[in-house]
Amino acid sequence: MTKDKVLIFDTTLRDGEQSPGATMTHDEKLEIAELLDEMGVDIIEAGFPIASEGDFKAVSDIARLAKNSTICGLSRANFKDIDRCWEAVKHATSPRIHTFIGTSPLHRDIPGLTMDEMAERIHECVTHARNLCDNVQWSSMDATRTEWDFLKRTVDIAIKAGATTINIPDTVGYTEPVESADLIKRLIAEVDNADTVVFSTHCHNDLGMATANSLAAVAGGARQIECTINGLGERAGNTALEEVVMAMKVRSDILPFATEIDTTKIMSISRRVATVSGFPVQFNKAIVGKNAFAHESGIHQDGMLKNRETFEVMKPEDVGLAGTSLPLGKHSGRAALRDKLTKLGFEMGDNQLKDVFVRFKDLADRKKEVFDDDLIALVQQNSAVEDRLKLVSLRVVCGTEGPQEADMVMEIDGEQVETKATGDGPVDATFNAVKALFQHAARLQVYQVNAVTEGTDAQATVSVRMEEDGKIATGTSADTDTVVASAKAYINALNRLIVRREKSAPGEDTKTVSYKDA
Ligand code: KIV
Ligand code: ZN
């Protein structure tokens, strides 16, 4: 059976970054784009250029740096958005404009357009985009809840106006696999000149069916899948890139489709996206979860030792996860650390390695054996050079009689400041100290602690999620001292909130920009 090519359209930097709390800095976006470009993603949706100056700059810088991928920007269906999008993507060797409007009854209500007015708008906007760029993607947003006749009409108009890709989004994760396949099949059979465009699927995971729906759409004739690394995205997220790509690789017997993705790069990009977005990957997540290749029960281990295929449908090496052996210790050198990190899927430059090596030595001084999971937690710590707030030192006094006391020194914009604060428990005292040194109105929404490995000297990873004026940021950190990890995670989240605050003027943020004037 010959394999048809399925294009992989990654929207981690647009739909993924739109997820509440998943803020990336400019440099982090560029770094992720470079990794996507290297791993063979066909199209990178780099952002929503009209949303803010920051988004515009990220899309144009990514357009300049991409070597292989097509660079796409999102725009609502109006000339101002489309022009701004073109200004950003035009620097790419292969640019694409993606424009959309909500076509379902609920979404038509938002701009208050009649069906005829909307049809006219689609014609004008796709024509305008095509006059700027010869690669134009049209999306009828909320397609799966749009009346069939009107959906067909919007697609017919977009093709006639020159769209080269037609995307059929399941915006609210409402469809199911049989319906998903049938919808694409019917559109291909009934719209005019269907063979002149690529049909695309864009699924959300509200009912946990995004991967199944995307693959079903491909079986129905779609040849582009829109997805994100780790399934990052609004609400329950988007289709996970690693899941659809590995499903087509492992089940090529019944899914005879080829992609350009170098699957051995999956683990490293997954970890990097988890770190920079502040969204940890759930332990039992397919393909990239910590437990995806772990075999704990005796019967499974026994089977694995005899033949790994007993309980594994793919090899860990296929996704860039080499089985590693012994833990490192305080006598391990830089070469051993680099070797281990490479096996774990982290490729780092000399400067990055230098920084990790210093932190590794510090950890090895406190912990006899440094396991793979310790190293992953160490590398995934979210500190960035441009952080305005840094923890310098922390001493906490605890006892059965409260209140607990925290003595803290922080560096704020390069200046050292210190305070003593009390609280109901060591973590509360620590967070009160941060609040005293850096006043803010952000509210703590989530505080979560996990042990990285076993034993009383295990590191704790702490995740916090904070909210301020509707803006959300998450922070993570790891340390053998749970209270220190908590302080660093809290400060990390604050640094991310500051980035979000500074990133844009009110209403000019990707997460708050409205679809209303589309
Ligand atoms: O979910 C959706 O419909 C989208 C569109 C903008 C394509 O993200
Ligand atoms: Zn979406």
Short mmCIF file of C-alpha atoms in Angstrom, two decimals, residues 97-447:
data_model
loop_
_atom_site.label_atom_id
_atom_site.label_comp_id
_atom_site.label_asym_id
_atom_site.label_seq_id
_atom_site.Cartn_x
_atom_site.Cartn_y
_atom_site.Cartn_z
CA ILE A 97 -2.12 33.50 6.00
CA HIS A 98 -4.77 31.71 8.07
CA THR A 99 -8.08 33.52 8.32
CA PHE A 100 -11.29 32.40 10.01
CA ILE A 101 -14.79 33.24 11.19
CA GLY A 102 -17.23 31.38 13.45
CA THR A 103 -19.94 29.93 11.18
CA SER A 104 -22.20 28.05 13.62
CA PRO A 105 -25.43 29.72 14.83
CA LEU A 106 -23.90 30.60 18.22
CA HIS A 107 -20.77 32.03 16.63
CA ARG A 108 -22.67 33.93 13.92
CA ASP A 109 -24.38 35.81 16.74
CA ILE A 110 -21.05 37.23 17.95
CA PRO A 111 -20.38 39.61 15.03
CA GLY A 112 -24.14 39.80 14.44
CA LEU A 113 -23.89 38.96 10.72
CA THR A 114 -26.63 37.32 8.67
CA MET A 115 -25.67 34.27 6.62
CA ASP A 116 -25.54 36.37 3.45
CA GLU A 117 -23.38 39.03 5.09
CA MET A 118 -21.04 36.37 6.40
CA ALA A 119 -20.79 34.73 2.99
CA GLU A 120 -19.88 38.09 1.48
CA ARG A 121 -17.28 38.69 4.21
CA ILE A 122 -15.63 35.33 3.54
CA HIS A 123 -15.43 36.04 -0.17
CA GLU A 124 -13.86 39.49 0.38
CA CYS A 125 -11.40 38.35 3.02
CA VAL A 126 -10.09 35.24 1.30
CA THR A 127 -9.75 37.21 -1.95
CA HIS A 128 -7.86 39.94 -0.09
CA ALA A 129 -5.56 37.40 1.60
CA ARG A 130 -4.92 35.68 -1.74
CA ASN A 131 -3.90 39.00 -3.29
CA LEU A 132 -1.18 39.20 -0.63
CA CYS A 133 -0.06 35.58 -0.36
CA ASP A 134 -0.45 32.53 -2.57
CA ASN A 135 -0.84 30.21 0.43
CA VAL A 136 -4.11 30.94 2.26
CA GLN A 137 -5.91 28.79 4.79
CA TRP A 138 -9.60 29.25 5.48
CA SER A 139 -11.29 27.99 8.71
CA SER A 140 -15.03 27.85 9.28
CA MET A 141 -14.76 27.99 13.06
CA ASP A 142 -17.09 25.66 14.99
CA ALA A 143 -17.65 23.78 11.73
CA THR A 144 -18.89 20.68 13.51
CA ARG A 145 -21.85 22.64 14.95
CA THR A 146 -22.57 24.55 11.73
CA GLU A 147 -25.65 23.66 9.63
CA TRP A 148 -24.53 21.44 6.71
CA ASP A 149 -25.87 23.73 3.95
CA PHE A 150 -24.20 26.81 5.38
CA LEU A 151 -20.91 25.00 6.06
CA LYS A 152 -20.82 23.77 2.46
CA ARG A 153 -21.60 27.29 1.25
CA THR A 154 -18.72 28.83 3.28
CA VAL A 155 -16.27 26.22 1.98
CA ASP A 156 -17.44 26.68 -1.63
CA ILE A 157 -16.94 30.44 -1.34
CA ALA A 158 -13.49 30.11 0.25
CA ILE A 159 -12.29 27.74 -2.48
CA LYS A 160 -13.69 29.99 -5.20
CA ALA A 161 -11.94 33.00 -3.64
CA GLY A 162 -8.60 31.17 -3.78
CA ALA A 163 -8.08 29.40 -0.43
CA THR A 164 -5.49 26.63 -0.76
CA THR A 165 -6.27 24.85 2.54
CA ILE A 166 -9.73 24.36 4.04
CA ASN A 167 -9.73 23.74 7.77
CA ILE A 168 -12.76 22.17 9.47
CA PRO A 169 -12.39 22.89 13.20
CA ASP A 170 -14.10 21.00 15.96
CA THR A 171 -13.70 24.11 18.09
CA VAL A 172 -15.42 22.84 21.22
CA GLY A 173 -14.46 19.15 21.02
CA TYR A 174 -18.03 18.12 20.22
CA THR A 175 -17.72 15.64 17.37
CA GLU A 176 -16.91 11.90 17.48
CA PRO A 177 -14.89 9.75 15.09
CA VAL A 178 -17.58 8.41 12.73
CA GLU A 179 -19.09 11.89 12.36
CA SER A 180 -15.63 13.44 11.92
CA ALA A 181 -14.77 11.09 9.03
CA ASP A 182 -18.19 11.51 7.41
CA LEU A 183 -18.08 15.30 7.52
CA ILE A 184 -14.77 15.49 5.64
CA LYS A 185 -15.83 12.76 3.21
CA ARG A 186 -19.08 14.56 2.43
CA LEU A 187 -17.40 17.93 1.99
CA ILE A 188 -14.87 16.44 -0.41
CA ALA A 189 -17.66 14.74 -2.35
CA GLU A 190 -19.99 17.73 -2.55
CA VAL A 191 -18.06 21.03 -2.62
CA ASP A 192 -16.91 22.45 -5.94
CA ASN A 193 -13.25 21.92 -6.90
CA ALA A 194 -12.47 19.97 -3.70
CA ASP A 195 -9.45 18.44 -5.43
CA THR A 196 -7.75 21.86 -5.70
CA VAL A 197 -7.36 22.27 -1.92
CA VAL A 198 -6.02 20.37 1.09
CA PHE A 199 -8.66 19.56 3.71
CA SER A 200 -7.50 19.98 7.28
CA THR A 201 -8.77 18.87 10.68
CA HIS A 202 -8.42 20.87 13.92
CA CYS A 203 -9.81 19.11 16.98
CA HIS A 204 -10.15 20.06 20.63
CA ASN A 205 -10.16 17.44 23.36
CA ASP A 206 -13.19 18.36 25.49
CA LEU A 207 -14.59 14.83 25.31
CA GLY A 208 -11.18 13.15 25.09
CA MET A 209 -11.62 12.31 21.40
CA ALA A 210 -9.30 14.79 19.68
CA THR A 211 -6.76 12.21 18.51
CA ALA A 212 -9.42 9.73 17.38
CA ASN A 213 -11.35 12.49 15.60
CA SER A 214 -8.23 13.76 13.80
CA LEU A 215 -7.28 10.29 12.59
CA ALA A 216 -10.87 9.64 11.51
CA ALA A 217 -10.84 12.91 9.55
CA VAL A 218 -7.70 11.68 7.78
CA ALA A 219 -9.44 8.41 6.96
CA GLY A 220 -12.24 10.59 5.53
CA GLY A 221 -9.78 12.43 3.25
CA ALA A 222 -8.19 15.24 5.31
CA ARG A 223 -4.48 15.59 4.59
CA GLN A 224 -3.50 18.10 7.25
CA ILE A 225 -3.75 17.61 11.02
CA GLU A 226 -3.60 20.63 13.32
CA CYS A 227 -2.09 19.76 16.67
CA THR A 228 0.12 20.87 19.55
CA ILE A 229 2.98 19.37 21.53
CA ASN A 230 1.66 17.62 24.67
CA GLY A 231 -1.88 18.48 23.48
CA LEU A 232 -1.43 21.96 24.95
CA GLY A 233 -4.39 24.25 24.29
CA GLU A 234 -7.49 25.95 25.61
CA ARG A 235 -9.67 24.00 28.08
CA ALA A 236 -8.88 20.27 27.59
CA GLY A 237 -6.38 21.14 24.87
CA ASN A 238 -5.83 20.35 21.19
CA THR A 239 -4.95 17.11 19.40
CA ALA A 240 -1.52 16.01 20.64
CA LEU A 241 1.07 15.95 17.85
CA GLU A 242 2.94 13.02 19.39
CA GLU A 243 -0.23 10.92 19.55
CA VAL A 244 -1.35 11.30 15.93
CA VAL A 245 2.17 10.96 14.57
CA MET A 246 2.96 7.83 16.59
CA ALA A 247 -0.47 6.31 15.85
CA MET A 248 0.20 6.63 12.11
CA LYS A 249 3.69 5.18 12.57
CA VAL A 250 2.75 2.26 14.82
CA ARG A 251 -0.50 1.38 13.00
CA SER A 252 0.71 1.99 9.46
CA ASP A 253 -1.00 -1.32 8.60
CA ILE A 254 -4.40 0.35 8.83
CA LEU A 255 -3.35 4.02 8.73
CA PRO A 256 -1.13 4.09 5.63
CA PHE A 257 -0.08 7.72 5.97
CA ALA A 258 3.37 9.24 6.10
CA THR A 259 4.58 12.36 7.92
CA GLU A 260 7.93 14.15 7.81
CA ILE A 261 8.27 14.11 11.62
CA ASP A 262 11.51 12.84 13.12
CA THR A 263 9.85 10.99 15.99
CA THR A 264 13.11 10.66 17.93
CA LYS A 265 12.82 14.38 18.71
CA ILE A 266 9.41 14.00 20.39
CA MET A 267 10.59 13.55 23.99
CA SER A 268 12.97 16.49 24.00
CA ILE A 269 10.47 18.95 22.53
CA SER A 270 7.74 17.65 24.85
CA ARG A 271 9.93 18.36 27.87
CA ARG A 272 10.92 21.76 26.58
CA VAL A 273 7.29 22.76 25.93
CA ALA A 274 6.30 21.52 29.41
CA THR A 275 9.06 23.66 30.93
CA VAL A 276 8.49 26.88 29.05
CA SER A 277 4.68 26.73 29.16
CA GLY A 278 4.62 25.80 32.85
CA PHE A 279 2.19 22.96 32.04
CA PRO A 280 3.60 19.69 33.39
CA VAL A 281 2.77 16.54 31.42
CA GLN A 282 0.43 14.19 33.29
CA PHE A 283 2.24 10.99 34.37
CA ASN A 284 0.03 8.66 32.34
CA LYS A 285 -0.12 10.83 29.21
CA ALA A 286 0.19 8.71 26.03
CA ILE A 287 3.67 8.70 24.42
CA VAL A 288 5.31 11.42 26.56
CA GLY A 289 4.06 10.78 30.11
CA LYS A 290 6.55 9.70 32.75
CA ASN A 291 4.80 6.32 33.00
CA ALA A 292 4.28 5.78 29.26
CA PHE A 293 7.11 3.23 29.15
CA ALA A 294 7.27 2.28 32.85
CA HIS A 295 6.41 -1.23 33.94
CA GLU A 296 5.84 -1.61 37.62
CA SER A 297 3.80 -4.72 38.30
CA GLY A 298 5.72 -8.00 38.65
CA ILE A 299 3.82 -9.73 35.87
CA HIS A 300 4.52 -6.87 33.44
CA GLN A 301 8.21 -6.74 34.35
CA ASP A 302 8.52 -10.46 33.86
CA GLY A 303 6.88 -10.23 30.44
CA MET A 304 9.05 -7.30 29.45
CA LEU A 305 12.23 -9.12 30.35
CA LYS A 306 11.25 -12.04 28.12
CA ASN A 307 10.05 -9.92 25.20
CA ARG A 308 9.43 -6.18 25.36
CA GLU A 309 6.62 -6.41 22.80
CA THR A 310 4.56 -8.23 25.44
CA PHE A 311 3.57 -4.88 26.92
CA GLU A 312 4.93 -2.23 24.50
CA VAL A 313 3.57 -1.29 21.09
CA MET A 314 6.50 0.98 20.28
CA LYS A 315 10.09 1.31 21.33
CA PRO A 316 11.08 4.11 23.74
CA GLU A 317 13.95 4.93 21.34
CA ASP A 318 11.39 5.72 18.61
CA VAL A 319 10.27 8.77 20.60
CA GLY A 320 13.77 9.73 21.70
CA LEU A 321 13.78 7.99 25.06
CA ALA A 322 16.86 5.80 25.40
CA GLY A 323 16.91 3.37 28.31
CA THR A 324 19.48 4.77 30.71
CA SER A 325 21.34 2.92 33.34
CA LEU A 326 23.11 4.07 36.48
CA PRO A 327 22.33 7.17 38.53
CA LEU A 328 24.93 9.95 38.64
CA GLY A 329 26.66 11.08 41.82
CA LYS A 330 28.83 13.93 43.07
CA HIS A 331 31.93 12.55 41.33
CA SER A 332 30.30 12.45 37.92
CA GLY A 333 31.82 14.90 35.49
CA ARG A 334 30.48 17.20 32.82
CA ALA A 335 30.90 14.61 30.03
CA ALA A 336 28.86 12.02 31.95
CA LEU A 337 26.17 14.63 32.60
CA ARG A 338 26.04 15.64 28.93
CA ASP A 339 25.85 11.99 27.88
CA LYS A 340 23.02 11.28 30.30
CA LEU A 341 21.09 14.41 29.31
CA THR A 342 21.40 13.53 25.62
CA LYS A 343 20.01 10.06 26.37
CA LEU A 344 17.13 11.69 28.21
CA GLY A 345 16.36 13.79 25.15
CA PHE A 346 17.89 17.12 26.21
CA GLU A 347 20.23 18.62 23.68
CA MET A 348 21.99 21.63 25.15
CA GLY A 349 24.52 24.18 24.17
CA ASP A 350 27.73 24.72 26.17
CA ASN A 351 26.36 27.64 28.20
CA GLN A 352 23.18 25.81 29.11
CA LEU A 353 25.20 22.74 30.12
CA LYS A 354 27.46 24.89 32.28
CA ASP A 355 24.45 26.21 34.17
CA VAL A 356 22.89 22.75 34.59
CA PHE A 357 26.25 21.33 35.73
CA VAL A 358 26.52 23.88 38.55
CA ARG A 359 23.00 23.02 39.71
CA PHE A 360 23.69 19.29 39.31
CA LYS A 361 26.78 19.54 41.55
CA ASP A 362 24.77 21.43 44.13
CA LEU A 363 22.09 18.73 44.07
CA ALA A 364 24.64 15.88 44.16
CA ASP A 365 26.14 17.42 47.30
CA ARG A 366 22.78 17.12 49.01
CA LYS A 367 21.58 13.86 47.47
CA LYS A 368 23.65 10.66 47.26
CA GLU A 369 22.26 9.42 43.96
CA VAL A 370 20.93 11.66 41.21
CA PHE A 371 18.38 9.68 39.21
CA ASP A 372 17.04 10.38 35.71
CA ASP A 373 13.89 11.97 37.14
CA ASP A 374 16.01 14.25 39.36
CA LEU A 375 17.89 15.44 36.29
CA ILE A 376 14.68 16.01 34.34
CA ALA A 377 13.29 18.09 37.23
CA LEU A 378 16.56 20.02 37.42
CA VAL A 379 16.64 20.83 33.71
CA GLN A 380 12.97 21.73 33.67
CA GLN A 381 13.29 24.49 36.21
CA ASN A 382 11.88 27.56 34.64
CA SER A 383 14.44 30.18 35.52
CA ALA A 384 15.30 32.65 32.81
CA VAL A 385 18.09 35.21 32.74
CA GLU A 386 15.63 38.03 32.30
CA ASP A 387 13.74 37.15 35.54
CA ARG A 388 13.16 40.33 37.55
CA LEU A 389 12.71 38.47 40.83
CA LYS A 390 15.18 35.95 42.21
CA LEU A 391 15.40 34.06 45.50
CA VAL A 392 18.77 34.64 47.17
CA SER A 393 18.29 32.86 50.52
CA LEU A 394 15.60 31.50 52.77
CA ARG A 395 15.64 30.32 56.37
CA VAL A 396 12.44 29.02 57.93
CA VAL A 397 11.87 28.33 61.61
CA CYS A 398 9.26 25.63 62.28
CA GLY A 399 7.87 24.09 65.42
CA THR A 400 4.77 22.46 66.83
CA GLU A 401 3.80 25.88 68.17
CA GLY A 402 3.12 28.40 65.39
CA PRO A 403 3.35 30.82 63.86
CA GLN A 404 6.23 29.77 61.61
CA GLU A 405 8.81 32.36 60.56
CA ALA A 406 10.53 32.92 57.23
CA ASP A 407 13.69 35.01 56.79
CA MET A 408 14.08 35.82 53.14
CA VAL A 409 16.49 37.66 50.88
CA MET A 410 15.42 38.34 47.32
CA GLU A 411 16.96 40.16 44.38
CA ILE A 412 14.46 42.49 42.71
CA ASP A 413 15.65 44.19 39.52
CA GLY A 414 19.25 43.54 40.59
CA GLU A 415 18.87 44.93 44.13
CA GLN A 416 18.92 42.79 47.27
CA VAL A 417 16.05 43.24 49.73
CA GLU A 418 15.21 41.23 52.85
CA THR A 419 12.39 40.63 55.27
CA LYS A 420 11.08 38.41 58.05
CA ALA A 421 7.48 37.19 57.85
CA THR A 422 5.26 34.83 59.80
CA GLY A 423 2.49 32.52 58.64
CA ASP A 424 0.30 29.57 59.32
CA GLY A 425 2.89 26.94 58.38
CA PRO A 426 6.28 27.25 56.66
CA VAL A 427 4.90 27.66 53.14
CA ASP A 428 2.44 30.36 54.20
CA ALA A 429 5.23 32.23 56.03
CA THR A 430 7.44 31.96 52.92
CA PHE A 431 4.75 33.24 50.56
CA ASN A 432 4.02 36.10 52.98
CA ALA A 433 7.69 37.04 52.85
CA VAL A 434 7.58 37.18 49.03
CA LYS A 435 4.43 39.33 49.24
CA ALA A 436 6.11 41.71 51.68
CA LEU A 437 9.15 42.12 49.43
CA PHE A 438 7.25 42.36 46.16
CA GLN A 439 3.72 43.66 46.59
CA HIS A 440 1.20 42.19 44.19
CA ALA A 441 -2.51 41.50 43.95
CA ALA A 442 -2.13 38.06 42.36
CA ARG A 443 -4.15 35.27 43.95
CA LEU A 444 -2.79 31.78 44.45
CA GLN A 445 -5.17 29.36 42.68
CA VAL A 446 -3.28 26.07 42.79
CA TYR A 447 -0.41 24.81 44.96
#
